[in-house]
Coordinates of C-alpha atoms in Angstrom, one line a residue:
M1 CA -161.1 -123.4 4.2
D2 CA -164.9 -123.6 4.0
K3 CA -167.0 -120.4 4.3
S4 CA -168.6 -121.8 7.5
D5 CA -165.2 -121.9 9.2
V6 CA -164.7 -118.2 9.0
S7 CA -164.3 -117.0 12.6
F8 CA -164.6 -113.7 14.3
A9 CA -160.8 -113.8 14.8
H10 CA -160.3 -114.0 11.1
M11 CA -162.6 -111.0 10.6
R12 CA -160.9 -109.0 13.4
S13 CA -157.5 -109.6 12.0
F14 CA -158.6 -108.6 8.5
V15 CA -160.4 -105.4 9.8
R16 CA -157.4 -104.2 11.7
V17 CA -154.9 -104.9 8.9
A18 CA -157.3 -103.0 6.5
E19 CA -157.3 -100.0 9.0
R20 CA -153.6 -100.0 9.9
G21 CA -152.1 -101.2 6.6
S22 CA -149.5 -103.3 8.3
L23 CA -149.5 -106.9 9.3
S24 CA -146.7 -106.5 11.9
A25 CA -148.4 -103.6 13.6
V26 CA -151.6 -105.6 14.0
A27 CA -149.7 -108.6 15.2
R28 CA -148.1 -106.4 18.0
E29 CA -151.5 -104.9 18.8
L30 CA -153.3 -108.3 19.1
G31 CA -150.4 -109.9 20.9
V32 CA -149.8 -112.7 18.3
G33 CA -147.2 -113.6 15.8
Q34 CA -147.2 -112.1 12.4
S35 CA -147.5 -115.6 11.0
T36 CA -150.9 -115.9 12.7
I37 CA -152.2 -112.7 11.1
T38 CA -150.9 -113.9 7.7
R39 CA -152.6 -117.3 8.1
H40 CA -155.9 -115.6 9.1
L41 CA -155.8 -113.4 6.0
H42 CA -155.0 -116.3 3.6
E43 CA -157.7 -118.5 5.1
L44 CA -160.2 -115.7 4.9
E45 CA -159.5 -114.9 1.3
D46 CA -159.6 -118.7 0.5
A47 CA -163.0 -118.9 2.1
V48 CA -164.4 -115.8 0.5
G49 CA -163.0 -116.8 -2.9
V50 CA -161.7 -113.3 -3.9
P51 CA -158.6 -111.3 -3.0
L52 CA -159.4 -108.8 -0.2
L53 CA -156.1 -107.1 0.2
S54 CA -153.4 -105.9 -2.1
R55 CA -149.9 -106.3 -0.7
T56 CA -146.8 -104.4 -1.6
T57 CA -143.4 -104.2 0.2
R58 CA -144.5 -101.0 1.9
R59 CA -148.3 -101.2 2.5
V60 CA -151.4 -103.4 2.5
T61 CA -154.5 -101.9 0.9
L62 CA -158.0 -103.0 0.3
T63 CA -159.2 -104.3 -3.1
D64 CA -162.6 -103.2 -4.3
E65 CA -164.1 -106.5 -3.1
G66 CA -162.1 -106.1 0.2
S67 CA -163.7 -102.6 0.8
R68 CA -167.2 -104.1 0.5
Y69 CA -166.3 -107.0 2.7
Y70 CA -164.6 -104.7 5.3
A71 CA -167.8 -102.6 5.7
N72 CA -169.8 -105.8 6.3
C73 CA -167.2 -107.1 8.8
I74 CA -167.3 -103.9 10.7
Q75 CA -171.1 -104.1 11.2
I76 CA -170.9 -107.8 12.1
L77 CA -168.2 -107.2 14.7
R78 CA -170.0 -104.2 16.2
L79 CA -173.3 -106.0 16.5
I80 CA -171.5 -108.9 18.3
E81 CA -169.9 -106.4 20.7
Q82 CA -173.2 -104.6 21.3
A83 CA -174.9 -107.9 22.0
G84 CA -172.2 -108.7 24.6
D85 CA -172.6 -105.3 26.2
E86 CA -176.4 -105.7 26.4
A87 CA -176.1 -109.2 27.8
R88 CA -173.7 -108.0 30.5
G89 CA -175.8 -105.0 31.3
T90 CA -174.0 -102.3 33.3
Q91 CA -171.1 -104.5 34.0
G92 CA -169.6 -103.9 30.6
A93 CA -170.5 -100.2 30.3
A94 CA -167.3 -98.7 31.4
A95 CA -164.8 -100.8 29.4
G96 CA -163.7 -101.2 25.8
T97 CA -162.5 -98.9 23.0
I98 CA -164.3 -96.0 21.4
R99 CA -163.1 -94.5 18.1
L100 CA -163.6 -90.7 17.9
S101 CA -162.9 -88.4 15.0
C102 CA -162.7 -84.6 15.5
T103 CA -161.9 -81.4 13.6
A104 CA -158.2 -81.0 14.0
A105 CA -157.6 -77.7 15.8
F106 CA -160.6 -78.2 18.0
G107 CA -159.4 -81.6 18.9
V108 CA -155.9 -80.5 19.8
L109 CA -156.9 -77.4 21.9
H110 CA -159.9 -78.8 23.7
V111 CA -161.1 -82.3 23.0
T112 CA -157.9 -84.0 23.9
G113 CA -158.1 -82.5 27.4
L114 CA -161.7 -83.5 27.7
I115 CA -160.8 -87.1 26.9
F116 CA -158.3 -87.0 29.8
G117 CA -161.1 -86.1 32.2
F118 CA -163.3 -88.8 30.7
Q119 CA -160.6 -91.5 31.1
D120 CA -159.9 -90.4 34.7
R121 CA -163.6 -91.1 35.3
Y122 CA -163.7 -94.3 33.3
P123 CA -160.1 -95.7 33.4
D124 CA -161.0 -98.9 31.5
I125 CA -162.3 -97.1 28.4
A126 CA -159.7 -96.6 25.6
I127 CA -160.1 -93.8 23.2
D128 CA -158.7 -93.9 19.6
L129 CA -158.7 -90.2 18.5
S130 CA -158.4 -89.3 14.9
L131 CA -157.9 -85.6 14.0
T132 CA -158.9 -84.5 10.5
D133 CA -160.9 -81.7 8.9
E134 CA -161.9 -84.0 6.0
R135 CA -165.4 -85.5 5.7
I136 CA -164.9 -89.1 6.4
D137 CA -167.0 -92.2 6.0
L138 CA -167.6 -93.4 9.6
V139 CA -168.3 -96.9 8.6
R140 CA -165.3 -97.4 6.4
E141 CA -162.9 -95.7 8.8
G142 CA -164.3 -97.6 11.8
V143 CA -165.3 -94.4 13.7
D144 CA -168.0 -94.4 16.4
I145 CA -168.4 -90.7 16.9
A146 CA -167.3 -87.7 14.8
L147 CA -167.3 -84.0 15.9
R148 CA -167.6 -81.6 13.0
L149 CA -167.8 -77.8 12.6
A150 CA -170.1 -77.3 9.6
P151 CA -173.7 -77.9 8.5
L152 CA -174.2 -81.6 8.3
T153 CA -176.9 -83.5 6.4
D154 CA -175.8 -87.2 6.4
S155 CA -179.1 -88.9 6.9
S156 CA -177.5 -92.3 7.4
M157 CA -175.9 -91.2 10.7
K158 CA -177.5 -90.1 14.0
L159 CA -177.0 -86.3 14.3
R160 CA -176.7 -84.5 17.5
T161 CA -176.3 -80.7 17.3
L162 CA -174.1 -79.6 20.3
G163 CA -174.4 -75.9 19.7
H164 CA -173.0 -73.0 17.6
S165 CA -169.4 -71.8 17.5
H166 CA -169.1 -68.1 17.5
R167 CA -166.4 -66.3 15.5
L168 CA -164.8 -62.9 15.7
L169 CA -162.2 -60.8 13.8
V170 CA -158.8 -60.7 15.5
A171 CA -155.3 -59.6 14.8
A172 CA -152.1 -59.0 16.7
P173 CA -151.4 -55.5 18.2
D174 CA -148.2 -55.4 16.2
Y175 CA -150.1 -55.9 12.9
L176 CA -152.6 -53.2 13.8
D177 CA -149.8 -50.8 14.8
R178 CA -148.2 -51.3 11.3
H179 CA -151.4 -51.4 9.2
G180 CA -154.0 -49.5 11.1
R181 CA -157.2 -50.7 12.8
P182 CA -160.4 -51.1 10.7
L183 CA -163.3 -49.2 12.3
V184 CA -166.0 -50.2 9.8
P185 CA -166.3 -53.3 7.6
Q186 CA -165.3 -51.5 4.4
E187 CA -161.9 -50.7 5.9
L188 CA -161.1 -54.4 5.9
I189 CA -160.5 -54.1 2.2
G190 CA -156.8 -53.9 1.5
H191 CA -155.8 -55.7 4.7
E192 CA -154.1 -59.1 4.8
G193 CA -156.8 -61.7 5.5
I194 CA -155.7 -65.0 6.8
R195 CA -158.1 -67.5 5.3
M196 CA -159.0 -71.1 5.6
S197 CA -158.5 -72.9 2.2
N198 CA -160.9 -75.7 3.2
V199 CA -163.8 -73.4 4.1
A200 CA -166.0 -72.4 1.2
G201 CA -166.5 -68.7 0.8
S202 CA -163.7 -67.6 3.1
D203 CA -162.8 -64.8 0.6
V204 CA -166.0 -62.9 1.6
L205 CA -167.1 -61.7 5.0
T206 CA -170.7 -61.0 6.0
L207 CA -171.0 -59.0 9.2
Q208 CA -174.1 -57.8 11.1
S209 CA -174.0 -54.3 12.5
P210 CA -175.4 -53.3 15.9
D211 CA -178.6 -52.1 14.2
G212 CA -179.1 -55.4 12.4
H213 CA -177.9 -54.3 9.0
R214 CA -175.8 -57.0 7.1
E215 CA -172.8 -55.9 5.2
T216 CA -170.6 -58.1 2.9
V217 CA -167.0 -57.2 2.1
P218 CA -164.2 -59.0 0.2
F219 CA -161.7 -60.6 2.5
L220 CA -158.4 -61.3 0.6
G221 CA -154.8 -61.9 1.4
R222 CA -151.6 -63.6 0.4
F223 CA -151.8 -66.5 2.7
R224 CA -154.4 -69.4 2.9
V225 CA -154.1 -72.5 5.1
N226 CA -156.2 -75.5 5.9
H227 CA -155.5 -75.9 9.6
G228 CA -156.7 -73.7 12.5
L229 CA -153.4 -74.1 14.5
A230 CA -151.6 -72.5 11.5
V231 CA -154.0 -69.6 11.6
R232 CA -153.1 -69.1 15.3
E233 CA -149.4 -69.0 14.3
C234 CA -150.0 -66.5 11.5
L235 CA -152.0 -64.2 13.8
L236 CA -149.3 -64.3 16.5
A237 CA -146.7 -63.5 13.9
G238 CA -148.6 -60.4 13.0
R239 CA -149.3 -61.6 9.4
G240 CA -152.9 -60.3 9.2
I241 CA -156.5 -60.5 10.3
A242 CA -158.6 -63.6 10.7
A243 CA -162.2 -64.5 11.3
A244 CA -161.4 -67.0 14.1
H245 CA -163.6 -69.2 16.3
R246 CA -163.5 -67.9 19.8
W247 CA -162.3 -71.3 21.2
L248 CA -159.3 -71.1 18.8
V249 CA -158.1 -67.7 20.2
D250 CA -159.7 -67.2 23.6
D251 CA -156.5 -67.7 25.5
L252 CA -154.6 -65.3 23.2
L253 CA -157.2 -62.6 23.6
A254 CA -157.1 -63.0 27.4
D255 CA -153.4 -62.4 27.7
G256 CA -153.4 -59.6 25.1
R257 CA -151.5 -61.3 22.3
L258 CA -154.4 -60.8 20.1
T259 CA -157.1 -58.1 20.0
P260 CA -160.6 -58.1 18.6
I261 CA -161.5 -56.0 15.6
L262 CA -164.9 -54.5 14.9
P263 CA -166.2 -56.1 18.2
D264 CA -169.7 -54.6 17.7
Y265 CA -170.2 -56.5 14.4
I266 CA -171.3 -60.1 14.5
L267 CA -170.1 -62.9 12.2
P268 CA -172.3 -65.9 11.4
S269 CA -171.8 -68.7 13.8
V270 CA -171.0 -72.2 12.7
P271 CA -172.9 -75.4 13.8
L272 CA -171.0 -77.8 16.0
S273 CA -172.4 -81.3 15.6
M274 CA -171.8 -84.9 16.6
L275 CA -172.3 -87.7 14.1
I276 CA -172.9 -91.1 15.6
L277 CA -172.8 -94.4 13.9
P278 CA -176.3 -95.7 14.5
E279 CA -175.4 -99.3 15.4
R280 CA -172.9 -98.0 18.0
A281 CA -175.2 -95.5 19.6
G282 CA -176.7 -98.1 21.9
I283 CA -173.4 -99.3 23.3
A284 CA -173.1 -98.2 26.9
R285 CA -169.6 -96.8 26.8
V286 CA -170.4 -94.9 23.6
R287 CA -173.4 -93.3 25.2
L288 CA -171.3 -92.3 28.2
L289 CA -168.8 -90.5 25.9
I290 CA -171.6 -88.9 23.9
D291 CA -173.2 -87.4 27.0
Y292 CA -169.9 -86.4 28.5
L293 CA -168.7 -84.5 25.4
A294 CA -172.1 -82.8 24.9
H295 CA -172.0 -81.5 28.5
E296 CA -168.4 -80.4 28.5
I297 CA -168.2 -78.9 25.0
A298 CA -171.2 -76.7 25.9
R299 CA -168.9 -75.0 28.5
L300 CA -166.1 -74.1 26.1
P301 CA -165.5 -70.5 25.2
G302 CA -167.6 -69.2 22.3
I303 CA -169.9 -72.3 22.2
T304 CA -173.6 -71.6 22.6
P305 CA -175.3 -74.9 23.4
V306 CA -178.6 -75.9 21.9
A307 CA -181.5 -75.2 24.2
A308 CA -183.0 -78.3 25.7
T309 CA -186.3 -79.4 24.3

């Protein structure tokens, strides 16, 4: 097969196999036979002149050359899609697929429900939601938008700061009955701290007193975990105290299953931001989701939106 014969169908088959790691899954997704996907891959590798995929009995993975080719294919396919959207104008705005990545616990508790509302409004838009707390490469993972709780500095992406997520110290009443309630920050020493293992500096707390004085105390414990939903379970089981985002525990505070500790002291808030793949930002349906999420997330408990400029 000559290089000039490479079609968008070949690229699309290759991209989806690279992302899903399975020829049969992609064949079902695209509604074709697995032999068609196999033929597309063989013809593409023949045209490019290097192996793009490494195949085992269990999984298909990218070679080094395949990784580079994949990134280029993603950009080409997206530019074609964007060109089609722009040519159709508003007719193509509310249809197609958007790939969204989100911090895991925030996604489960809040973003999933927001997506339901978005799809009720735009029923022809499909959402592919990936939940992870890992920093991902949006281009390589094929993600259009990523929601992240952390300071972000990726200059290659469009960055939209949605607001700040406020945290507070909480514990179950049962835990406090057994271990006592801290009344000043220093009394946190010796308590069981439930900490996030994937958050730098979680073994130290800095609190601001009502008079503006900052106090730093060690925050230790026997249990660390890398998922916010596990923190909820630990708190409910009476295993200790956590510095939790309000959106993570607001319902548990409302019904009394958790109680705030040192409520007059303020913990530093965490930026909540949206990363957007630049070449996707102009696509109408992506813009719709960006604006929708920005509006709805600003209304969630414990989120202070960024003031309009």
